[in-house]
Amino acid sequence: MPKITLTVNGKTHTHEVEGRLLLVHYLRDTLGLTGTHVGCDTSSCGACTIHFDGKAIKSCSLLAAQADGSSITTIEGLAPEGELHPLQEGFKEEHGLQCGFCTPGMIMCAADLLSHNPDPSEQEIREGLEGNICRCTGYHNIVRAIQYAAQKSAVAV
Amino acid sequence: MIPSSVDYTRASSVGEAIRLLAENPDAKLLAGGHSLIPAMKLRLNSPALLIDIARIAELRFIEDTGNAIVIGAASTHADIITNPLLRALTAMIEAGELIGDTQVRNMGTLGGSIAHADPSADWPAVLLALEAQIKVQGPDGERIIPAVEFFTGFFSTALDTGEIVTEIHLPKPTAESASAYRKFMQPASRFAIVGCAASVTVKGGVISAANVAFTGVSDAAFLDEGVASALVGKPATLENIEVAASAAAEGDMHINEDHFASQAYRKHLAKVYAKRALAGACGL
């Protein structure tokens, strides 16, 4: 069985894993980080989005073994303990979540978008979230939440 | 969905990957894994060993060699669409931006996509239209396969057992040539129901060379000679493009049919998207 060492939310972990173990199951079941959700399980819905070496990816379509040597950030690691990331605050303030199932993936994808486009237009936000599906169809407020975070981050800088 | 049991190893060089592939006949190469892992989860594919080639540095680069842009096979779709060297190859950018979504483009690779040869994938049509040369390496050394000989059928390529795609060579456009890619996509998967890549050379307002390639239409991506030959020697006008595009996907060929699009509708879309891609390439 492959032995993997990776950094998740700043903490290094080493485990022996089955070759077939998906990264999302490693995060949820082995590390107990259940903020990352499994929605469609077919790389369509984006609920399992995490950052893999700084880039948004769908962790249901990656093996844990592929992440050996990588740095992973999940929704739990986006902000320091007890604080909200501007995106998390935006989703709260703008009512960006209804059932909340898609929210972690939406936030992680939006964080990737804002990292290379800090002031996106509404159209760019909608296009940037094309890989994330909200089953409550709450897209308007999700876009507003991301605009809130972009403005808040701009003020912070 | 859980794949069946599989061993995993990481190759540190192309040579090592070729050796591992030769020693393990039931092995599959893993790059971004965005075709292979979903197939394994559905148990459509159950290799005994995965040889991960995604981190082989010699496979992940994009460079200008003077007369061509060369892309290492493990370059991701995101690497390609964000690289300034590709900007003049408009069809590459337009196709890459329409593949999957941000997350998929961050993992999926050009080499993986063409080796998988999904009949609805975007890159094969673009590589055909741009007359790409595909460099592959195997136990017997290297060889170059022109794109037109590479895509041989339904999920089938000219790759021999044990060979790896290493580089994709794209001839640089001249001042008189341009390209475009347009697709009608399946709204959930974003795969092409019909995708069309067009490349044209226009001299003094007259089309002197044209390539029109389709994906999603038949069992493999193909160059549509009927459309291209109807254009050469004609002024680059919308009227001439429309007449030429009406010849798309005609003749004795298999046309795909599924619950999204009938054969008749796909043929119709091929003509519409040939027109749009050609108009885009001609700047009309």
PDB file of C-alpha atoms in Angstrom, chain A residues 1-2 18-22 25 40-44 46 49 52-53 55-58 60-63 65-70 105 109 112 116 127-132, chain B residues 1-8 10 30-34 37-38 40-43 50 52 54-55 60 76 78-79 97 99-107 188-190:
ATOM      1  CA  MET A   1       0.000   0.000   0.000  1.00  0.00           C
ATOM      2  CA  PRO A   2       1.313   3.462  -0.856  1.00  0.00           C
ATOM      3  CA  GLU A  18      -5.093   1.826  -0.344  1.00  0.00           C
ATOM      4  CA  GLY A  19      -4.132   2.762  -3.900  1.00  0.00           C
ATOM      5  CA  ARG A  20      -7.790   3.219  -4.757  1.00  0.00           C
ATOM      6  CA  LEU A  21      -8.614   5.514  -1.821  1.00  0.00           C
ATOM      7  CA  LEU A  22     -10.065   8.773  -3.121  1.00  0.00           C
ATOM      8  CA  HIS A  25     -12.508   9.914   1.523  1.00  0.00           C
ATOM      9  CA  CYS A  40     -22.482  13.885  -7.308  1.00  0.00           C
ATOM     10  CA  ASP A  41     -19.318  11.769  -6.996  1.00  0.00           C
ATOM     11  CA  THR A  42     -18.780  12.257 -10.753  1.00  0.00           C
ATOM     12  CA  SER A  43     -16.711  15.506 -10.843  1.00  0.00           C
ATOM     13  CA  SER A  44     -19.734  17.546 -11.932  1.00  0.00           C
ATOM     14  CA  GLY A  46     -18.022  20.740  -7.147  1.00  0.00           C
ATOM     15  CA  THR A  49     -13.659  21.256  -4.105  1.00  0.00           C
ATOM     16  CA  PHE A  52      -4.380  21.185  -4.124  1.00  0.00           C
ATOM     17  CA  ASP A  53      -1.036  23.019  -4.135  1.00  0.00           C
ATOM     18  CA  LYS A  55      -5.423  25.397  -7.023  1.00  0.00           C
ATOM     19  CA  ALA A  56      -9.094  24.441  -6.789  1.00  0.00           C
ATOM     20  CA  ILE A  57      -9.679  20.800  -7.727  1.00  0.00           C
ATOM     21  CA  LYS A  58     -12.415  18.209  -7.221  1.00  0.00           C
ATOM     22  CA  CYS A  60     -13.672  13.043  -5.573  1.00  0.00           C
ATOM     23  CA  SER A  61     -11.716  12.569  -8.790  1.00  0.00           C
ATOM     24  CA  LEU A  62      -8.249  12.319  -7.301  1.00  0.00           C
ATOM     25  CA  LEU A  63      -6.588   9.479  -5.441  1.00  0.00           C
ATOM     26  CA  ALA A  65      -1.876   8.705  -3.405  1.00  0.00           C
ATOM     27  CA  GLN A  66      -1.744  11.454  -6.065  1.00  0.00           C
ATOM     28  CA  ALA A  67      -1.625  13.995  -3.235  1.00  0.00           C
ATOM     29  CA  ASP A  68       1.557  12.524  -1.710  1.00  0.00           C
ATOM     30  CA  GLY A  69       3.929  15.451  -1.202  1.00  0.00           C
ATOM     31  CA  SER A  70       1.201  18.046  -1.737  1.00  0.00           C
ATOM     32  CA  GLY A 105     -17.091  23.793  -2.522  1.00  0.00           C
ATOM     33  CA  CYS A 109     -13.706  27.616  -5.750  1.00  0.00           C
ATOM     34  CA  ASP A 112      -9.253  30.294  -6.066  1.00  0.00           C
ATOM     35  CA  HIS A 116      -6.030  35.487  -9.306  1.00  0.00           C
ATOM     36  CA  GLU A 127     -18.226  31.778 -15.074  1.00  0.00           C
ATOM     37  CA  GLY A 128     -15.721  31.036 -12.309  1.00  0.00           C
ATOM     38  CA  LEU A 129     -18.342  28.958 -10.507  1.00  0.00           C
ATOM     39  CA  GLU A 130     -19.341  26.939 -13.579  1.00  0.00           C
ATOM     40  CA  GLY A 131     -18.027  23.778 -11.914  1.00  0.00           C
ATOM     41  CA  ASN A 132     -20.155  24.176  -8.783  1.00  0.00           C
TER      42      ASN A 132
ATOM     43  CA  MET B   1     -18.321   4.956  -6.073  1.00  0.00           C
ATOM     44  CA  ILE B   2     -15.061   3.215  -5.285  1.00  0.00           C
ATOM     45  CA  PRO B   3     -12.582   1.917  -7.870  1.00  0.00           C
ATOM     46  CA  SER B   4     -11.469  -1.703  -7.650  1.00  0.00           C
ATOM     47  CA  SER B   5      -8.190  -2.403  -5.879  1.00  0.00           C
ATOM     48  CA  VAL B   6      -5.199  -0.969  -7.639  1.00  0.00           C
ATOM     49  CA  ASP B   7      -1.523  -0.486  -6.919  1.00  0.00           C
ATOM     50  CA  TYR B   8      -0.010   2.946  -7.343  1.00  0.00           C
ATOM     51  CA  ARG B  10       4.980   7.331  -9.344  1.00  0.00           C
ATOM     52  CA  LEU B  30      -2.198   8.237 -14.778  1.00  0.00           C
ATOM     53  CA  ALA B  31      -1.726  11.939 -15.523  1.00  0.00           C
ATOM     54  CA  GLY B  32      -4.516  14.277 -14.355  1.00  0.00           C
ATOM     55  CA  GLY B  33      -6.744  11.242 -13.999  1.00  0.00           C
ATOM     56  CA  HIS B  34      -9.873  13.146 -14.961  1.00  0.00           C
ATOM     57  CA  ILE B  37     -10.400   7.850 -12.373  1.00  0.00           C
ATOM     58  CA  PRO B  38     -14.081   8.462 -13.211  1.00  0.00           C
ATOM     59  CA  MET B  40     -12.348   3.363 -12.667  1.00  0.00           C
ATOM     60  CA  LYS B  41     -15.031   4.546 -10.232  1.00  0.00           C
ATOM     61  CA  LEU B  42     -17.658   3.249 -12.656  1.00  0.00           C
ATOM     62  CA  ARG B  43     -15.610   0.009 -12.929  1.00  0.00           C
ATOM     63  CA  LEU B  50      -1.395   3.035 -11.942  1.00  0.00           C
ATOM     64  CA  ASP B  52       1.548   8.349 -12.116  1.00  0.00           C
ATOM     65  CA  ALA B  54       1.829  13.863 -13.693  1.00  0.00           C
ATOM     66  CA  ARG B  55       4.928  15.096 -11.873  1.00  0.00           C
ATOM     67  CA  ARG B  60       5.302  19.668 -18.147  1.00  0.00           C
ATOM     68  CA  THR B  76      -2.787  20.915 -17.759  1.00  0.00           C
ATOM     69  CA  ALA B  78      -5.102  25.572 -17.246  1.00  0.00           C
ATOM     70  CA  ASP B  79      -1.353  25.692 -18.062  1.00  0.00           C
ATOM     71  CA  GLU B  97     -11.487  27.549 -21.927  1.00  0.00           C
ATOM     72  CA  ILE B  99     -13.175  22.180 -21.263  1.00  0.00           C
ATOM     73  CA  GLY B 100     -15.008  21.150 -18.090  1.00  0.00           C
ATOM     74  CA  ASP B 101     -14.665  23.849 -15.440  1.00  0.00           C
ATOM     75  CA  THR B 102     -11.931  25.557 -13.411  1.00  0.00           C
ATOM     76  CA  GLN B 103     -11.312  22.534 -11.218  1.00  0.00           C
ATOM     77  CA  VAL B 104     -11.174  20.085 -14.129  1.00  0.00           C
ATOM     78  CA  ARG B 105      -8.850  22.386 -16.106  1.00  0.00           C
ATOM     79  CA  ASN B 106      -6.498  22.502 -13.106  1.00  0.00           C
ATOM     80  CA  MET B 107      -6.011  18.707 -13.208  1.00  0.00           C
ATOM     81  CA  ALA B 188     -24.004  19.027 -17.541  1.00  0.00           C
ATOM     82  CA  SER B 189     -20.834  17.288 -18.718  1.00  0.00           C
ATOM     83  CA  ARG B 190     -19.732  20.185 -20.957  1.00  0.00           C
TER      84      ARG B 190
END
